[in-house]
XYZ file of C-alpha atoms in Angstrom:
577
model
C -21.068 -12.484 35.594
C -24.579 -12.624 37.078
C -23.700 -9.788 39.490
C -22.447 -7.551 36.667
C -25.582 -8.244 34.688
C -27.659 -7.195 37.688
C -25.607 -3.986 38.037
C -26.091 -3.279 34.319
C -29.869 -3.562 34.726
C -29.692 -1.195 37.686
C -27.683 1.275 35.596
C -30.300 1.142 32.828
C -33.072 1.926 35.338
C -31.089 4.737 36.982
C -29.892 6.339 33.732
C -33.071 8.401 33.014
C -32.840 9.960 36.485
C -29.159 10.791 35.919
C -29.897 12.357 32.514
C -32.495 14.660 34.066
C -29.859 16.416 36.182
C -26.895 16.181 33.778
C -25.134 19.490 32.963
C -25.286 20.482 29.268
C -21.593 19.864 28.523
C -20.998 16.721 30.541
C -20.338 14.158 27.825
C -18.556 11.149 29.316
C -20.609 8.131 30.363
C -23.890 9.104 28.691
C -25.541 7.654 25.543
C -24.420 8.945 22.162
C -21.569 11.048 23.496
C -18.000 10.962 22.178
C -14.667 12.596 23.119
C -14.777 14.582 19.891
C -17.595 16.723 21.314
C -15.389 17.988 24.132
C -12.434 18.480 21.774
C -14.508 20.477 19.285
C -15.974 22.812 21.910
C -12.488 23.667 23.191
C -11.235 24.383 19.646
C -14.359 26.345 18.657
C -14.126 28.505 21.793
C -10.477 29.338 21.016
C -11.282 30.061 17.358
C -14.110 32.418 18.325
C -11.888 34.292 20.785
C -9.143 34.569 18.163
C -11.638 35.990 15.661
C -12.361 38.914 18.017
C -8.707 39.409 18.951
C -9.235 38.315 22.565
C -6.627 36.604 24.712
C -7.827 33.129 25.585
C -6.788 30.117 27.630
C -8.103 26.696 28.559
C -7.636 25.260 32.038
C -7.462 21.453 32.038
C -8.191 19.998 35.481
C -7.253 16.478 36.529
C -8.413 15.072 39.873
C -6.072 12.718 41.695
C -7.485 9.155 41.835
C -10.990 10.599 41.623
C -12.838 7.277 41.269
C -11.238 5.950 44.454
C -11.648 9.186 46.449
C -15.373 9.653 45.880
C -17.165 10.270 49.183
C -20.193 8.003 49.176
C -21.901 9.988 51.920
C -21.876 13.038 49.596
C -22.597 11.417 46.245
C -24.806 8.399 46.918
C -28.101 7.853 48.802
C -26.425 6.228 51.818
C -28.615 5.597 54.878
C -25.804 6.372 57.324
C -24.255 9.759 56.514
C -21.629 9.477 59.238
C -18.052 8.916 58.051
C -16.584 5.589 59.242
C -13.663 5.982 61.606
C -11.094 4.706 59.096
C -12.363 7.150 56.432
C -12.305 10.071 58.867
C -8.671 9.332 59.728
C -7.724 9.177 56.034
C -9.462 12.470 55.267
C -7.810 14.162 58.214
C -4.404 12.864 57.090
C -5.018 14.428 53.660
C -5.699 17.799 55.318
C -9.477 17.929 54.920
C -11.745 19.625 57.447
C -13.764 16.663 58.738
C -16.373 18.833 60.417
C -17.025 20.803 57.228
C -17.229 17.695 55.033
C -19.512 15.941 57.518
C -21.853 18.923 57.655
C -22.081 18.951 53.833
C -23.323 15.368 53.907
C -26.499 16.605 55.603
C -26.861 19.681 53.352
C -28.311 18.736 49.966
C -28.329 22.342 48.699
C -24.696 22.134 47.571
C -23.833 18.474 47.009
C -25.997 15.460 47.352
C -27.280 12.330 45.622
C -29.674 12.671 42.722
C -33.298 11.762 43.311
C -34.123 8.097 42.944
C -37.428 6.310 43.591
C -37.261 4.619 47.007
C -36.710 1.130 45.616
C -33.815 2.243 43.358
C -32.273 4.287 46.172
C -32.229 1.258 48.476
C -30.574 -0.877 45.797
C -27.861 1.741 45.177
C -27.265 1.986 48.916
C -26.971 -1.771 49.250
C -24.623 -1.862 46.245
C -22.049 0.283 48.109
C -22.566 -1.055 51.643
C -20.140 -3.978 51.630
C -17.219 -3.408 49.280
C -13.802 -4.979 49.684
C -10.648 -6.018 47.879
C -7.932 -8.649 48.267
C -4.228 -8.745 47.414
C -2.416 -11.558 45.652
C -0.805 -13.888 48.146
C -3.167 -12.964 50.952
C -6.512 -14.396 51.984
C -7.429 -11.291 53.979
C -10.193 -9.061 52.572
C -9.907 -5.318 53.147
C -13.095 -3.295 53.425
C -13.379 0.001 51.492
C -15.356 3.017 52.679
C -14.971 5.455 49.777
C -14.875 5.444 46.005
C -17.062 3.791 43.419
C -17.400 0.052 43.111
C -14.589 -1.079 40.732
C -15.750 -3.215 37.837
C -19.415 -2.436 38.338
C -21.378 -1.109 35.319
C -23.044 1.333 37.719
C -19.707 2.777 38.949
C -19.307 5.442 36.250
C -22.926 6.600 36.513
C -22.713 7.246 40.243
C -19.446 9.105 39.757
C -20.690 11.166 36.790
C -23.792 12.377 38.601
C -21.622 13.760 41.399
C -19.154 15.327 38.955
C -22.115 17.018 37.274
C -22.885 18.850 40.522
C -19.263 20.027 40.736
C -19.453 21.267 37.133
C -22.606 23.250 37.891
C -20.918 24.945 40.846
C -17.906 25.813 38.663
C -20.268 27.252 36.064
C -21.913 29.467 38.687
C -18.459 30.677 39.693
C -17.678 31.597 36.069
C -20.926 33.572 35.819
C -19.782 35.697 38.765
C -16.403 36.557 37.139
C -16.817 40.091 35.757
C -13.705 40.050 33.513
C -14.690 36.764 31.911
C -18.280 37.873 31.434
C -17.193 41.101 29.704
C -14.898 39.299 27.245
C -17.345 36.470 26.591
C -20.086 39.023 25.849
C -17.921 40.573 23.108
C -17.363 37.192 21.433
C -20.873 35.885 22.109
C -19.575 32.928 24.107
C -21.434 31.241 26.989
C -19.784 30.247 30.291
C -18.310 26.891 29.365
C -17.375 23.933 31.576
C -16.661 20.693 29.697
C -16.621 17.382 31.553
C -15.621 13.887 30.565
C -15.732 11.611 33.641
C -12.957 13.022 35.895
C -11.414 15.368 33.282
C -12.650 18.961 33.276
C -11.803 21.628 30.681
C -12.601 25.288 31.335
C -12.002 27.645 28.363
C -11.842 31.356 29.161
C -11.108 34.635 27.407
C -10.056 38.135 28.452
C -10.150 41.586 26.889
C -6.435 42.205 27.528
C -3.355 40.020 27.831
C -2.581 41.298 31.320
C -6.069 40.350 32.518
C -5.694 36.786 31.257
C -2.876 35.828 33.656
C -4.775 37.010 36.732
C -7.945 35.347 35.418
C -6.167 31.987 35.067
C -4.886 32.242 38.645
C -8.248 33.323 40.039
C -10.304 30.639 38.286
C -7.805 27.881 39.067
C -7.851 28.894 42.761
C -11.631 28.646 42.893
C -11.787 25.356 40.978
C -9.292 23.749 43.351
C -11.306 24.993 46.349
C -14.588 23.690 44.907
C -13.167 20.233 44.220
C -11.425 20.204 47.633
C -14.705 20.841 49.420
C -16.196 17.922 47.475
C -13.532 15.607 48.878
C -11.240 15.610 45.821
C -7.727 16.926 45.294
C -6.549 18.514 42.041
C -3.446 16.861 40.615
C -1.026 19.716 39.838
C 1.791 17.451 38.642
C 3.339 17.891 35.213
C 0.976 16.845 32.428
C -2.066 16.773 34.749
C -3.685 20.092 35.729
C -2.241 22.625 33.276
C -3.305 25.614 31.208
C -2.750 26.508 27.533
C -2.714 30.287 27.054
C -2.817 32.508 23.940
C -1.910 36.156 24.577
C -3.155 38.658 21.987
C -3.544 42.372 21.572
C -1.802 45.206 23.398
C 0.613 43.997 26.038
C 0.783 40.446 24.672
C 4.610 40.362 24.236
C 5.083 41.640 27.783
C 2.617 39.085 29.185
C 4.384 36.246 27.345
C 7.760 37.380 28.663
C 6.519 37.548 32.258
C 4.737 34.187 32.093
C 7.163 32.038 30.145
C 10.550 33.718 30.745
C 10.455 35.422 34.138
C 8.169 32.883 35.845
C 9.199 29.828 33.809
C 5.608 29.057 32.870
C 4.521 28.908 36.530
C 1.631 30.902 37.980
C 1.618 30.886 41.779
C -1.749 30.110 43.379
C -3.056 31.677 46.594
C -5.364 29.067 48.058
C -7.544 29.524 51.096
C -6.176 28.219 54.425
C -6.632 24.480 54.773
C -6.998 23.889 51.022
C -4.217 21.965 49.285
C -0.643 22.617 50.363
C 1.842 25.493 50.449
C 3.768 26.800 47.411
C 1.212 25.550 44.895
C 1.575 26.713 41.297
C -0.188 26.214 37.961
C 1.866 25.215 34.928
C 1.176 27.213 31.733
C 2.168 25.189 28.666
C 2.061 25.421 24.892
C 0.684 21.928 24.343
C -1.670 19.713 26.340
C -3.193 16.306 25.660
C -6.875 16.143 26.606
C -8.947 13.026 25.939
C -6.317 11.757 23.504
C -6.157 14.977 21.464
C -3.321 17.519 21.625
C -4.280 21.178 21.938
C -1.629 23.697 20.956
C -1.346 27.442 21.075
C -3.209 29.252 18.279
C -4.889 25.951 17.302
C -1.617 24.579 15.922
C -2.025 21.010 14.628
C 1.663 20.074 14.490
C 1.789 18.566 17.981
C -1.363 16.516 17.411
C -0.128 15.114 14.079
C 3.274 14.202 15.502
C 1.672 12.447 18.452
C -0.723 10.505 16.229
C 2.142 9.401 13.974
C 4.281 8.349 16.943
C 1.563 6.230 18.550
C 0.496 4.638 15.270
C 4.051 3.789 14.221
C 4.665 2.153 17.589
C 1.599 -0.053 17.098
C 2.655 -0.899 13.549
C 6.180 -1.920 14.567
C 4.912 -4.111 17.420
C 2.655 -6.076 15.053
C 4.747 -5.819 11.904
C 6.405 -9.240 12.051
C 3.535 -11.275 13.483
C 0.691 -9.814 11.405
C 1.468 -7.222 8.750
C 4.336 -9.173 7.101
C 2.868 -12.598 7.727
C 2.490 -14.090 4.243
C 0.179 -16.793 5.609
C -2.495 -14.103 6.005
C -4.055 -12.785 2.810
C -3.191 -9.272 1.728
C -6.791 -8.061 2.055
C -7.054 -9.422 5.586
C -3.819 -7.714 6.573
C -5.183 -4.466 5.132
C -8.259 -4.803 7.343
C -6.100 -5.506 10.385
C -3.950 -2.495 9.564
C -7.043 -0.288 9.417
C -8.265 -1.487 12.820
C -4.931 -1.758 14.677
C -2.816 1.125 13.351
C -4.925 3.485 11.235
C -7.426 3.925 14.076
C -4.601 5.415 16.144
C -3.277 7.525 13.272
C -6.700 8.983 12.438
C -8.212 9.127 15.937
C -10.696 11.990 16.323
C -9.817 13.506 12.918
C -13.415 14.643 12.507
C -12.690 17.715 14.665
C -9.277 18.545 13.188
C -8.757 21.979 11.731
C -7.041 22.864 8.465
C -3.837 20.867 7.984
C -0.828 22.482 6.344
C 0.292 20.828 3.076
C 3.424 19.530 4.813
C 1.494 17.826 7.622
C -1.010 16.359 5.158
C 1.786 14.931 2.996
C 3.481 13.470 6.067
C 0.314 11.693 7.215
C -0.408 10.373 3.719
C 3.191 9.195 3.313
C 3.061 7.228 6.581
C -0.266 5.590 5.701
C 0.662 4.674 2.111
C 4.017 3.322 3.267
C 2.296 0.810 5.565
C -0.004 -0.451 2.828
C 2.908 -0.687 0.379
C 4.911 -2.821 2.811
C 2.012 -5.248 3.108
C 1.451 -5.366 -0.668
C 5.234 -5.558 -1.368
C 4.911 -2.652 -3.815
C 7.524 0.019 -3.154
C 10.729 1.665 -4.288
C 12.529 -1.691 -4.000
C 10.616 -2.945 -7.060
C 11.410 -1.976 -10.639
C 7.756 -1.531 -11.637
C 6.624 0.523 -8.638
C 3.062 1.822 -8.828
C 2.503 5.519 -8.155
C 0.750 6.362 -4.875
C -2.420 7.598 -6.571
C -2.727 4.460 -8.712
C -1.843 2.169 -5.789
C -4.609 3.574 -3.569
C -7.169 3.365 -6.359
C -6.381 -0.226 -7.331
C -6.546 -1.451 -3.718
C -9.636 0.676 -2.866
C -7.870 2.484 -0.011
C -9.332 5.890 1.008
C -6.973 8.845 0.716
C -6.363 11.239 3.609
C -8.781 13.804 2.160
C -11.531 11.197 1.851
C -10.973 9.989 5.422
C -11.155 13.553 6.717
C -14.343 14.283 4.752
C -16.119 11.130 5.968
C -15.049 11.778 9.575
C -16.313 15.379 9.399
C -19.668 14.259 8.011
C -20.017 11.613 10.717
C -19.136 14.099 13.444
C -21.641 16.600 12.063
C -24.425 14.006 12.172
C -23.488 12.921 15.699
C -23.375 16.531 16.931
C -26.819 17.256 15.506
C -28.470 14.132 16.922
C -26.721 13.837 20.310
C -25.419 17.302 21.248
C -27.712 19.754 19.500
C -27.925 22.146 22.456
C -24.159 22.427 22.952
C -21.834 21.234 20.184
C -24.215 22.248 17.398
C -24.426 25.765 18.824
C -20.627 25.967 18.849
C -20.598 24.797 15.224
C -22.739 27.852 14.437
C -20.403 30.128 16.407
C -17.309 28.716 14.718
C -18.701 28.777 11.171
C -17.640 32.338 10.317
C -14.451 32.624 12.366
C -12.051 32.403 9.389
C -11.644 31.110 5.839
C -10.027 27.958 7.270
C -12.737 27.269 9.858
C -13.962 23.751 10.492
C -17.309 24.546 8.886
C -15.588 25.573 5.645
C -13.896 22.174 5.627
C -17.335 20.630 6.178
C -18.636 22.530 3.131
C -15.994 20.799 0.995
C -17.097 17.437 2.387
C -20.756 18.274 1.678
C -19.922 19.241 -1.919
C -18.233 15.873 -2.352
C -21.316 14.182 -0.837
C -23.541 15.974 -3.368
C -21.275 14.970 -6.273
C -21.384 11.270 -5.383
C -25.008 11.092 -4.167
C -26.934 13.912 -5.924
C -30.287 12.205 -5.372
C -29.789 12.347 -1.587
C -29.499 16.159 -1.475
C -32.444 18.592 -1.849
C -32.252 20.517 -5.121
C -32.640 23.935 -3.452
C -29.460 23.593 -1.352
C -26.393 25.448 -2.620
C -23.417 23.669 -1.096
C -21.063 26.557 -1.872
C -23.032 28.899 0.402
C -24.701 26.516 2.820
C -25.115 27.789 6.385
C -25.600 25.866 9.664
C -29.287 26.848 9.639
C -29.798 25.410 6.138
C -27.885 22.308 7.183
C -30.236 21.939 10.147
C -33.281 22.155 7.864
C -31.777 19.503 5.600
C -31.183 17.177 8.571
C -34.844 17.561 9.541
C -36.195 16.803 6.053
C -37.028 13.581 4.267
C -33.668 13.449 2.455
C -31.625 13.757 5.626
C -28.239 11.982 5.497
C -27.697 8.883 7.603
C -24.784 6.683 8.616
C -25.885 4.201 5.958
C -25.663 6.954 3.327
C -22.096 7.690 4.409
C -21.151 4.033 4.032
C -22.693 3.998 0.540
C -20.905 7.260 -0.255
C -17.509 5.822 0.625
C -18.168 2.561 -1.207
C -19.257 4.285 -4.428
C -16.264 6.621 -4.307
C -13.799 3.748 -3.876
C -15.408 1.789 -6.734
C -15.246 4.836 -8.997
C -11.597 5.361 -8.139
C -10.835 1.713 -8.852
C -12.603 1.941 -12.225
C -10.535 5.017 -13.111
C -7.373 3.151 -12.183
C -8.326 0.082 -14.225
C -9.169 2.187 -17.283
C -5.940 4.140 -17.010
C -3.931 0.969 -16.450
C -5.518 -0.677 -19.477
C -4.903 2.457 -21.546
C -1.211 2.481 -20.671
C -0.880 -1.245 -21.378
C -2.500 -0.775 -24.797
C -0.038 1.974 -25.693
C 2.808 -0.212 -24.539
C 1.655 -2.861 -27.008
C 1.484 -0.219 -29.735
C 4.991 0.973 -28.989
C 6.309 -2.593 -28.880
C 5.007 -3.199 -32.414
C 6.169 0.190 -33.738
C 2.702 1.669 -34.207
C 3.428 4.971 -32.451
C 5.805 7.800 -33.248
C 6.771 11.023 -31.391
C 4.278 13.167 -33.328
C 1.295 10.924 -32.565
C 0.149 13.300 -29.825
C 2.072 16.274 -31.133
C 5.557 17.323 -30.167
C 6.095 19.121 -26.886
C 8.239 22.191 -27.540
C 8.991 24.763 -24.852
C 6.120 23.633 -22.631
C 3.533 23.554 -25.484
C 2.141 20.873 -27.795
C 2.532 21.626 -31.521
C 0.160 20.220 -34.100
C 2.062 18.393 -36.867
C -0.678 19.216 -39.420
C -0.779 22.990 -38.920
C 0.896 25.768 -36.921
C -1.437 25.635 -33.898
C 0.050 24.974 -30.441
C -1.550 24.162 -27.101
C -0.535 23.949 -23.456
C -2.017 20.454 -22.901
C -2.078 17.247 -24.901
C -5.861 16.964 -24.463
C -6.364 20.344 -26.133
C -4.180 19.275 -29.026
C -6.130 16.025 -29.476
C -9.440 17.904 -29.518
C -8.000 20.288 -32.148
C -6.752 17.414 -34.347
C -10.240 15.873 -34.357
C -12.250 19.076 -34.874
C -9.961 20.638 -37.504
C -8.326 17.705 -39.252
C -10.723 14.787 -38.450
C -7.708 12.860 -37.133
C -8.518 10.209 -34.546
C -6.217 8.997 -31.798
C -4.313 5.760 -32.159
C -6.371 3.804 -29.641
C -9.627 4.956 -31.260
C -8.771 2.975 -34.381
C -9.157 -0.228 -32.370
C -12.498 0.646 -30.758
C -15.605 -0.407 -32.707
C -18.356 -0.035 -30.117
C -19.374 -0.628 -26.501
C -19.401 -4.448 -26.907
C -16.177 -6.440 -26.643
C -15.677 -8.568 -29.797
C -13.630 -11.123 -27.865
C -16.016 -12.012 -25.011
C -19.244 -10.172 -25.851
C -19.364 -8.149 -22.637
C -21.192 -4.844 -23.060
């Protein structure tokens, strides 16, 4: 414990130096960052390319056992740059050029450790000088010569700083690709390399469908070579390094046929001699899971929703007997446990989701409400089942739309405060891509925010036409929204919904009492004939009962039945105002 605390202090001292050389879109392992940033940039890039009718793809790169294969002589300020004999044999067995790798250790122009003050550099060196592991059943300790230090708080920082250098080299390679530069110029997109620890995503676009296939092959070849020269090996197994492609424009049907039918979704790679192995190919797929979020062709959300439901239902079934149906635990406590143990999986990263189809939205809501109903024992198996809308209001459970709105507002705040130079710029690019863009969904959430908390919004802002620039000005002003405001927003909304439910429930119970004592008759609210409500005092008819009631009062001074029992705002039974 004392050693880990010492490593954590070292990480805190080294973090400012690591931040100074961090690439713009390297999110993992740094303060304030979240997987949603990487997910949003990938989706926004694809949406922007689709807006301009460009073919686009995203190459997802996974490095095999990257944490354990890190070359300390390349990435860390080691005093002895010479590879140990055991490490040299292992690298040679993997097919690496030992002479080339060893020469790179003495050349800081390409790869090398970040600058540390002398005292910090010596501590980092000492931290990785004597590392070892043991196996159960054996007292022998095996020394390690590569990789980060497992379990150390500093391990991810040392790894991320080296991965940042690899990302910068990949970005330079993208800048030199003429086809990519021409297409990106049309859409106004920058060269984009997204990193989260050892996962790299490289979105790309092309002017024609035929160009996209060759671009995917060319960029994947170069990425594999760059990572190979850094001592890593790309994992080309199924579900690891893959590419999601969207062919559009002239020649798109032919390109799809060649890629997915003739070649079976495989693009052969021509690597340089000594890099990787023979007969290497890249798998082109229609769905890929990156950082826990599924990306589908044409930004389809069906795969992501199905995956979320599957994972959440598995968690619910595992804990159903021991927790969710345990009557010894109060209903409210089980609701809280459900939110933290199952709903977090169902609604993971929903702040970056695009527009859901009505069918997918109903499916998600049905799954969520079903769980809460099982805990509350209020379902179809009861005679007096409460409707879903009333059930959620009485138990103060947020609906799917409310959860989405709150998540979008939280993501917007996080993007502005922690990724203003990258994610916020992509929010601006994505804002006008289509009528179902993420920013249009955010506008709906902002309108709801203004309805609940009007005093927290500047009077000059028109939420129906708000732009990212106006939103930025609002976030810089005195009335800027905060996380605390979002918590208040949700609490007020749930209390309002509960009040509506209680009033409606009391209203229906009052009418039930009236009916039981014979005080109502079919014409009390008019008779519904052919889809209209007919006034029993004249020939007027209306499409809604509320319109009929307003007519009866304004024309005939007739009051509703329940109004006859209301004498003022103070209850005559208990005196409550």
